[in-house]
Amino acid sequence: MSLFLGPMRQHIPGKKELTEKSELLHLMPKKEVYIPLVAGRTLDFDILVQEGDTVSVGTKLAETKSGFYVPIYSSVSGTYKGIVKRMHNSLRPQNHMVIECDFKQTKVQSFAPLDWQSATREECVDFVKNAGIVGLGGAGFPTYVKYMKPDGVDYVLINAVECEPYITADYRSVMDDAQDLVTGAKIMKKMAEAKTVYICIKESHPDLIEKVKSALTDAAGVEVYPVPDVYPMGWERVLVREVLHKEYGGLPAEAGAIIGNASSAIAIAKAFEKGEAITQKNLTVSGECVKDPHNVCVPVGMPVSEIIQACGGYTQDTVRLISGGPMMGKTIVNDMFVVDRAMNALTVLPAANDDAIACLRCGKCSDHCPSGLQPVRITAALKANDVDEMSKRGVMSCIECGMCTYICPSHIDVTENVRKAKRIVMLKKK
């Protein structure tokens, strides 16, 4: 069944009115930030400061020892107190660098700006690498890696779709920094040696479309591309199908495209023009169980508990706190974790009720799966502990978008079943 003719995608209630028009609320921690020493799967870092050192906003604190290069910069000014292990939103305890705030927010230029128009493509890519630009809408993958060998890439798609319910952080960022978005798009076009950059925005956001179009001065080859307001339109494979009408196997580059997040494009512009590293994060705090939903701007490493308090606290004693949105986010058992660079939302919902009934064998989960999988078959293989069948059914192609759980009339958490199956298959491969 074609993704664009059948029910494999669906409009779902956005609940975005809770925060969409709110002004950005700037917050500071009460005492300390805890900056995660995590870069994707890399946990091994060289620490560049000593305990007791005074640091400023933008001071380089650490850099990866192996794998892809990722530097980490201080998000506050104050005193470096050392390393502690605490819970991370990956659901694992990780090392965090502790900075005690002096509340002056003294800034230093993290690196010298670069005139991207006169620089070579290679110089621009190297600059993005050393600036520590990472994807700000997903796994935090280092941006420079996508541009190292852009052979055959004709298009860059900038994802400003934000298809998850409740989340409006990118909407707010683009409304406030449309010119930076366009500048970032131009730089990405140069690094990819692409013919066209499409800034993809939901057609249900005419105000955002107009805002970006008004910033497209002297921006040859950069266009706004309105896309349908359906889920999961923000997934890169769906975006490539919608915009370019192409399929690919492993990476979007096979379809001649590089995908980037809108907030990442804004960060690229600020790095080149101002020498600013990623030290602050815009995120949405929303849901029925937080008293004052808001878009907030916080230092990386700020405790989530303090952010929730600044938004009025919880509306009830027992809630479901999600790092991310309700479809693809992770439920965290408490709020004793911190904001990292890739986090885009904190969603607070009523605690889940275990009201599931037996599977009706209706096939809706299969009809709506954007990856073309059969979650009902994968779940059956999981119950039978048939690892070969799980693998045969393509479980590793699941993107954990949550659509199968959302659409299930039996209220079964199908997505969690498929996650479990993925973990079992991965363990067997090891």
Coordinates of C-alpha atoms in Angstrom, one line a residue:
M1 CA 0.0 0.0 0.0
S2 CA 1.3 3.4 -0.9
L3 CA 2.1 5.6 2.0
F4 CA 0.5 8.5 0.3
L5 CA -2.7 6.9 -0.9
G6 CA -3.5 4.6 2.1
P7 CA -4.0 5.0 5.8
M8 CA -0.3 4.6 6.7
R9 CA -0.3 8.2 8.0
Q10 CA -2.9 10.1 9.8
H11 CA -3.8 13.5 11.2
I12 CA -3.8 13.3 14.9
P13 CA -4.9 16.0 17.4
G14 CA -1.9 18.3 17.9
K15 CA -2.8 20.0 21.3
K16 CA -0.4 22.7 20.1
E17 CA -2.6 25.5 21.1
L18 CA -1.4 25.0 24.7
T19 CA 1.9 26.6 23.9
E20 CA 2.0 27.7 20.3
K21 CA 1.4 31.4 20.9
S22 CA 3.2 31.7 24.2
E23 CA 6.4 33.8 24.4
L24 CA 9.6 32.1 25.2
L25 CA 10.2 31.9 28.9
H26 CA 13.9 32.2 29.9
L27 CA 14.9 30.2 32.9
M28 CA 18.0 29.7 35.1
P29 CA 18.8 26.9 37.5
K30 CA 18.6 27.5 41.2
K31 CA 22.2 26.5 41.9
E32 CA 23.9 24.1 39.4
V33 CA 23.7 22.6 36.0
Y34 CA 24.7 19.0 35.2
I35 CA 26.0 18.8 31.7
P36 CA 25.8 15.2 30.3
L37 CA 29.0 13.6 29.0
V38 CA 27.1 11.9 26.3
A39 CA 27.4 12.3 22.5
G40 CA 25.2 9.7 20.8
R41 CA 26.8 6.4 21.8
T42 CA 30.1 8.0 22.8
L43 CA 30.7 8.3 26.5
D44 CA 34.5 8.7 26.5
F45 CA 35.6 12.3 26.9
D46 CA 38.8 14.3 27.5
I47 CA 38.0 16.8 30.3
L48 CA 39.6 20.2 29.5
V49 CA 39.0 22.0 32.8
Q50 CA 40.1 21.4 36.4
E51 CA 38.0 21.3 39.5
G52 CA 37.7 24.8 40.9
D53 CA 38.2 26.5 37.5
T54 CA 36.1 29.5 36.7
V55 CA 34.1 29.0 33.4
S56 CA 32.0 31.2 31.3
V57 CA 29.0 30.6 29.0
G58 CA 30.8 29.1 25.9
T59 CA 33.9 27.8 27.6
K60 CA 34.9 24.4 26.1
L61 CA 34.6 21.8 28.9
A62 CA 35.3 18.5 27.1
E63 CA 35.6 16.7 23.8
T64 CA 35.2 13.2 22.7
K65 CA 38.3 10.9 22.7
S66 CA 37.1 8.5 20.1
G67 CA 34.4 8.1 17.4
F68 CA 32.9 11.3 15.9
Y69 CA 34.3 14.5 17.3
V70 CA 31.9 16.4 19.6
P71 CA 33.0 19.2 21.9
I72 CA 30.9 20.2 24.9
Y73 CA 30.6 23.9 26.0
S74 CA 29.5 25.4 29.3
S75 CA 25.9 26.7 29.4
V76 CA 26.4 28.9 32.5
S77 CA 29.2 30.9 34.1
G78 CA 30.4 29.8 37.4
T79 CA 32.7 27.2 39.0
Y80 CA 33.4 23.7 37.7
K81 CA 32.8 21.3 40.6
G82 CA 33.7 17.9 39.1
I83 CA 31.9 14.9 37.7
V84 CA 28.9 13.1 39.1
K85 CA 26.9 10.1 37.9
R86 CA 23.1 10.7 37.6
M87 CA 20.2 9.5 35.6
H88 CA 20.1 10.6 31.9
N89 CA 17.1 10.7 29.7
S90 CA 18.5 7.6 27.9
L91 CA 17.2 5.8 31.0
R92 CA 20.8 5.0 32.0
P93 CA 23.0 6.6 34.7
Q94 CA 25.7 8.7 32.9
N95 CA 28.5 11.0 33.9
H96 CA 27.6 14.7 34.2
M97 CA 29.9 17.7 34.6
V98 CA 28.7 19.9 37.5
I99 CA 28.9 23.7 37.1
E100 CA 27.9 25.9 40.1
C101 CA 26.3 29.0 38.7
D102 CA 27.4 32.5 39.6
F103 CA 24.3 33.9 37.9
K104 CA 26.3 36.5 36.0
Q105 CA 26.1 34.6 32.7
T106 CA 29.4 36.0 31.6
K107 CA 30.0 35.0 28.0
V108 CA 33.1 34.2 26.0
Q109 CA 33.2 33.6 22.2
S110 CA 33.5 29.9 21.9
F111 CA 35.4 30.2 18.6
A112 CA 36.1 32.8 16.0
P113 CA 33.2 33.4 13.5
L114 CA 33.7 32.4 9.9
D115 CA 32.6 34.2 6.7
W116 CA 30.9 31.2 5.1
Q117 CA 30.5 33.0 1.8
S118 CA 34.3 33.3 1.2
A119 CA 35.2 30.0 2.9
T120 CA 35.5 26.8 1.0
R121 CA 33.0 24.0 1.4
E122 CA 35.6 21.9 3.3
E123 CA 36.3 24.8 5.6
C124 CA 32.6 25.2 6.4
V125 CA 32.2 21.5 7.2
D126 CA 35.3 21.6 9.5
F127 CA 33.9 24.7 11.2
V128 CA 30.6 22.9 11.9
K129 CA 32.6 20.0 13.3
N130 CA 34.7 22.1 15.7
A131 CA 31.6 24.2 16.7
G132 CA 30.0 21.0 18.0
I133 CA 26.8 21.4 16.0
V134 CA 24.6 18.3 16.4
G135 CA 21.0 17.4 15.4
L136 CA 18.7 19.2 17.8
G137 CA 15.5 17.3 17.0
G138 CA 16.5 13.7 17.5
A139 CA 19.5 11.6 18.5
G140 CA 22.0 14.5 18.6
F141 CA 24.0 13.1 15.7
P142 CA 27.0 15.3 14.7
T143 CA 26.0 17.5 11.8
Y144 CA 29.4 17.6 10.1
V145 CA 29.3 13.8 9.4
K146 CA 26.5 14.2 6.9
Y147 CA 28.5 16.7 4.8
M148 CA 31.8 14.9 4.7
K149 CA 31.2 13.2 1.4
P150 CA 28.1 14.8 -0.2
D151 CA 28.6 13.1 -3.7
G152 CA 25.3 12.9 -5.5
V153 CA 23.4 15.1 -3.1
D154 CA 21.1 17.5 -4.9
Y155 CA 18.7 18.5 -2.1
V156 CA 18.8 19.5 1.6
L157 CA 15.5 19.2 3.4
I158 CA 15.2 21.3 6.6
N159 CA 12.7 19.7 8.9
A160 CA 10.5 22.3 10.5
V161 CA 7.4 20.0 10.5
E162 CA 7.3 19.2 14.2
C163 CA 4.6 16.5 13.7
E164 CA 4.5 15.3 17.3
P165 CA 1.5 16.4 19.4
Y166 CA 2.1 19.2 22.0
I167 CA 5.6 20.2 20.8
T168 CA 6.0 23.7 19.4
A169 CA 9.6 24.5 20.3
D170 CA 10.7 24.6 16.7
Y171 CA 7.7 26.7 15.8
R172 CA 8.7 29.2 18.4
S173 CA 12.4 29.1 17.3
V174 CA 11.6 29.6 13.6
M175 CA 9.2 32.5 14.4
D176 CA 11.8 34.2 16.5
D177 CA 14.8 33.4 14.3
A178 CA 13.5 33.1 10.7
Q179 CA 16.5 35.0 9.3
D180 CA 19.0 32.8 11.0
L181 CA 17.1 29.8 9.7
V182 CA 17.5 31.0 6.1
T183 CA 21.2 31.8 6.7
G184 CA 21.7 28.3 8.1
A185 CA 19.9 26.9 5.0
K186 CA 22.3 28.8 2.7
I187 CA 25.3 27.4 4.6
M188 CA 23.9 23.9 4.5
K189 CA 23.3 24.2 0.7
K190 CA 27.0 25.2 0.3
M191 CA 28.3 22.3 2.5
A192 CA 26.2 19.8 0.5
E193 CA 26.8 21.4 -2.9
A194 CA 23.1 21.0 -3.4
K195 CA 20.9 22.5 -6.0
T196 CA 17.9 23.2 -3.7
V197 CA 17.1 23.5 -0.1
Y198 CA 13.5 22.9 0.9
I199 CA 12.4 24.3 4.3
C200 CA 9.5 21.9 5.1
I201 CA 6.7 23.4 7.1
K202 CA 3.2 22.1 7.8
E203 CA 0.6 23.7 5.5
S204 CA -1.6 24.2 8.7
H205 CA 1.0 26.9 9.7
P206 CA 0.4 29.7 7.2
D207 CA 1.8 32.2 9.6
L208 CA 5.1 30.3 9.9
I209 CA 5.3 29.8 6.1
E210 CA 4.8 33.5 5.5
K211 CA 7.4 34.4 8.2
V212 CA 10.0 32.3 6.5
K213 CA 9.1 33.4 3.0
S214 CA 9.6 37.0 4.1
A215 CA 13.1 36.2 5.1
L216 CA 14.0 34.6 1.8
T217 CA 15.9 37.6 0.4
D218 CA 19.0 36.9 -1.6
A219 CA 18.4 33.2 -1.0
A220 CA 18.6 31.6 -4.5
G221 CA 17.9 27.9 -4.3
V222 CA 16.2 28.0 -0.9
E223 CA 12.4 27.5 -0.9
V224 CA 9.6 26.8 1.5
Y225 CA 7.8 23.5 0.9
P226 CA 4.4 23.1 2.7
V227 CA 3.6 19.6 3.7
P228 CA 0.4 17.9 5.0
D229 CA -0.4 18.0 8.7
V230 CA -0.2 14.3 9.2
Y231 CA 1.8 12.0 11.4
P232 CA 4.7 11.0 11.1
M233 CA 5.5 13.6 8.4
G234 CA 8.6 14.6 10.3
W235 CA 10.2 11.2 9.9
E236 CA 13.0 11.7 7.3
R237 CA 11.9 8.7 5.1
V238 CA 8.3 10.1 5.0
L239 CA 9.6 13.6 4.3
V240 CA 11.7 12.4 1.4
R241 CA 8.8 10.5 -0.1
E242 CA 6.5 13.6 0.2
V243 CA 8.9 16.2 -1.1
L244 CA 11.1 14.2 -3.5
H245 CA 8.9 11.3 -4.4
K246 CA 11.8 8.9 -3.8
E247 CA 12.6 5.8 -1.8
Y248 CA 15.9 4.8 -0.3
G249 CA 17.4 1.8 1.6
G250 CA 19.7 3.0 4.3
L251 CA 20.4 6.8 4.3
P252 CA 18.6 9.7 2.7
A253 CA 21.8 10.4 0.7
E254 CA 20.8 7.4 -1.5
A255 CA 17.9 9.5 -2.6
G256 CA 20.1 12.5 -3.2
A257 CA 19.2 14.3 0.0
I258 CA 20.5 15.4 3.4
I259 CA 18.0 16.0 6.2
G260 CA 18.5 18.7 8.9
N261 CA 16.5 20.0 11.8
A262 CA 15.3 23.7 11.7
S263 CA 16.8 24.4 15.1
S264 CA 20.1 22.9 13.9
A265 CA 20.1 25.3 10.9
I266 CA 19.6 28.2 13.3
A267 CA 22.4 27.0 15.5
I268 CA 24.7 26.8 12.4
A269 CA 24.0 30.4 11.5
K270 CA 24.7 31.6 15.0
A271 CA 27.9 29.7 15.1
F272 CA 29.2 31.1 11.8
E273 CA 28.1 34.7 12.4
K274 CA 28.6 35.1 16.2
G275 CA 30.9 32.3 17.3
E276 CA 28.2 30.9 19.5
A277 CA 28.2 27.2 20.6
I278 CA 25.0 25.3 21.6
T279 CA 24.6 26.2 25.2
Q280 CA 20.9 27.0 25.5
K281 CA 18.0 24.8 24.5
N282 CA 14.4 25.7 23.5
L283 CA 11.9 23.1 24.5
T284 CA 8.2 22.7 25.0
V285 CA 6.8 22.0 28.5
S286 CA 3.2 20.9 27.9
G287 CA 0.5 18.4 28.6
E288 CA -2.7 18.2 30.6
C289 CA -0.8 17.6 33.9
V290 CA 1.5 20.7 34.0
K291 CA -0.2 23.8 35.4
D292 CA 1.3 26.4 33.0
P293 CA 2.4 24.9 29.7
H294 CA 5.1 27.0 28.1
N295 CA 8.0 27.1 25.6
V296 CA 11.1 27.7 27.6
C297 CA 14.8 28.5 26.9
V298 CA 17.1 26.9 29.4
P299 CA 20.8 26.2 29.9
V300 CA 21.8 22.7 28.8
G301 CA 22.1 20.7 32.0
M302 CA 19.3 22.4 33.9
P303 CA 17.4 20.0 36.2
V304 CA 14.0 19.0 34.8
S305 CA 12.4 19.3 38.3
E306 CA 13.2 23.0 38.4
I307 CA 11.7 23.5 34.9
I308 CA 8.5 21.9 35.9
Q309 CA 8.4 24.0 39.1
A310 CA 8.8 27.2 36.9
C311 CA 5.9 26.1 34.9
G312 CA 3.6 25.9 37.9
G313 CA 4.3 22.3 38.9
Y314 CA 2.1 19.2 38.3
T315 CA -1.6 19.3 38.5
Q316 CA -1.9 16.0 40.3
D317 CA 0.3 13.7 42.4
T318 CA 0.7 10.8 39.9
V319 CA 1.6 11.8 36.3
R320 CA 3.4 10.4 33.3
L321 CA 6.5 12.4 32.5
I322 CA 7.8 12.0 29.0
S323 CA 11.2 13.2 27.7
G324 CA 10.0 14.2 24.2
G325 CA 6.5 14.0 22.8
P326 CA 3.8 11.4 23.5
M327 CA 4.4 9.4 20.4
M328 CA 8.2 8.9 20.3
G329 CA 9.3 10.1 23.7
K330 CA 10.5 8.1 26.6
T331 CA 8.6 7.9 29.9
I332 CA 10.9 8.7 32.8
V333 CA 10.1 7.4 36.3
N334 CA 10.8 10.8 37.9
D335 CA 12.0 14.3 37.1
M336 CA 15.6 13.9 38.5
F337 CA 17.2 14.2 35.1
V338 CA 18.5 17.2 33.1
V339 CA 18.0 18.8 29.7
D340 CA 20.5 17.8 27.0
R341 CA 21.1 19.3 23.6
A342 CA 18.8 17.0 21.7
M343 CA 15.8 17.2 24.0
N344 CA 12.9 19.1 22.5
A345 CA 10.0 18.7 25.0
L346 CA 8.8 17.6 28.4
T347 CA 5.3 16.2 28.1
V348 CA 3.3 15.7 31.3
L349 CA 0.2 13.5 30.9
P350 CA -2.1 11.5 33.3
A351 CA -0.6 8.2 34.4
A352 CA -1.3 5.5 31.9
N353 CA -4.2 3.1 32.7
D354 CA -3.7 -0.6 32.1
D355 CA -7.0 -1.0 30.2
A356 CA -5.8 -3.1 27.4
I357 CA -7.9 -6.0 26.1
A358 CA -7.1 -8.9 23.8
C359 CA -5.9 -8.2 20.3
L360 CA -8.8 -8.0 17.9
R361 CA -6.6 -9.0 14.9
C362 CA -8.0 -5.9 13.0
G363 CA -4.7 -5.2 11.3
K364 CA -4.9 -1.4 11.9
C365 CA -1.3 -1.4 13.3
S366 CA -0.1 -2.9 10.0
D367 CA -2.1 -0.6 7.9
H368 CA -0.8 2.5 9.6
C369 CA 2.9 1.6 10.0
P370 CA 5.0 4.1 8.0
S371 CA 7.8 1.5 7.8
G372 CA 5.5 -1.1 6.2
L373 CA 5.8 -3.6 9.1
Q374 CA 3.3 -5.9 10.7
P375 CA 3.5 -5.0 14.4
V376 CA 0.9 -7.7 15.3
R377 CA 3.1 -10.4 13.8
I378 CA 6.2 -9.0 15.6
T379 CA 4.2 -9.1 18.9
A380 CA 3.2 -12.7 18.3
A381 CA 6.8 -13.6 17.6
L382 CA 7.8 -11.8 20.9
K383 CA 5.3 -13.8 22.9
A384 CA 6.6 -17.0 21.3
N385 CA 10.2 -15.9 21.9
D386 CA 10.9 -16.6 18.2
V387 CA 13.9 -14.4 17.6
D388 CA 14.3 -15.5 14.0
E389 CA 10.7 -14.6 13.2
M390 CA 11.1 -11.1 14.9
S391 CA 14.1 -10.5 12.6
K392 CA 12.4 -11.9 9.6
R393 CA 9.5 -9.5 10.2
G394 CA 11.9 -6.6 9.9
V395 CA 11.7 -5.5 13.6
M396 CA 14.9 -3.5 13.3
S397 CA 13.3 -1.2 10.7
C398 CA 10.8 0.1 13.3
I399 CA 11.3 3.8 14.1
E400 CA 9.3 3.6 17.3
C401 CA 6.9 6.4 16.0
G402 CA 4.1 5.2 18.3
M403 CA 1.5 5.0 15.6
C404 CA 0.6 1.4 16.2
T405 CA -0.1 2.1 19.9
Y406 CA -2.1 5.2 19.1
I407 CA -4.3 3.4 16.5
C408 CA -4.9 0.2 18.5
P409 CA -8.6 -0.2 19.5
S410 CA -7.6 -2.7 22.2
H411 CA -5.3 -0.1 23.9
I412 CA -2.3 -2.4 23.7
D413 CA 1.1 -0.7 23.9
V414 CA 2.2 -2.3 20.6
T415 CA 5.2 0.1 20.3
E416 CA 6.6 -1.2 23.6
N417 CA 6.2 -4.8 22.4
V418 CA 8.2 -4.0 19.3
R419 CA 10.8 -2.1 21.3
K420 CA 11.3 -5.3 23.4
A421 CA 11.6 -7.4 20.3
K422 CA 14.2 -5.0 18.9
R423 CA 16.3 -5.3 22.1
I424 CA 16.1 -9.1 22.0
V425 CA 17.3 -9.1 18.3
M426 CA 20.1 -6.7 19.1
L427 CA 21.3 -8.8 22.0
K428 CA 21.3 -11.9 19.9
K429 CA 23.4 -10.1 17.3
K430 CA 26.0 -9.2 19.9

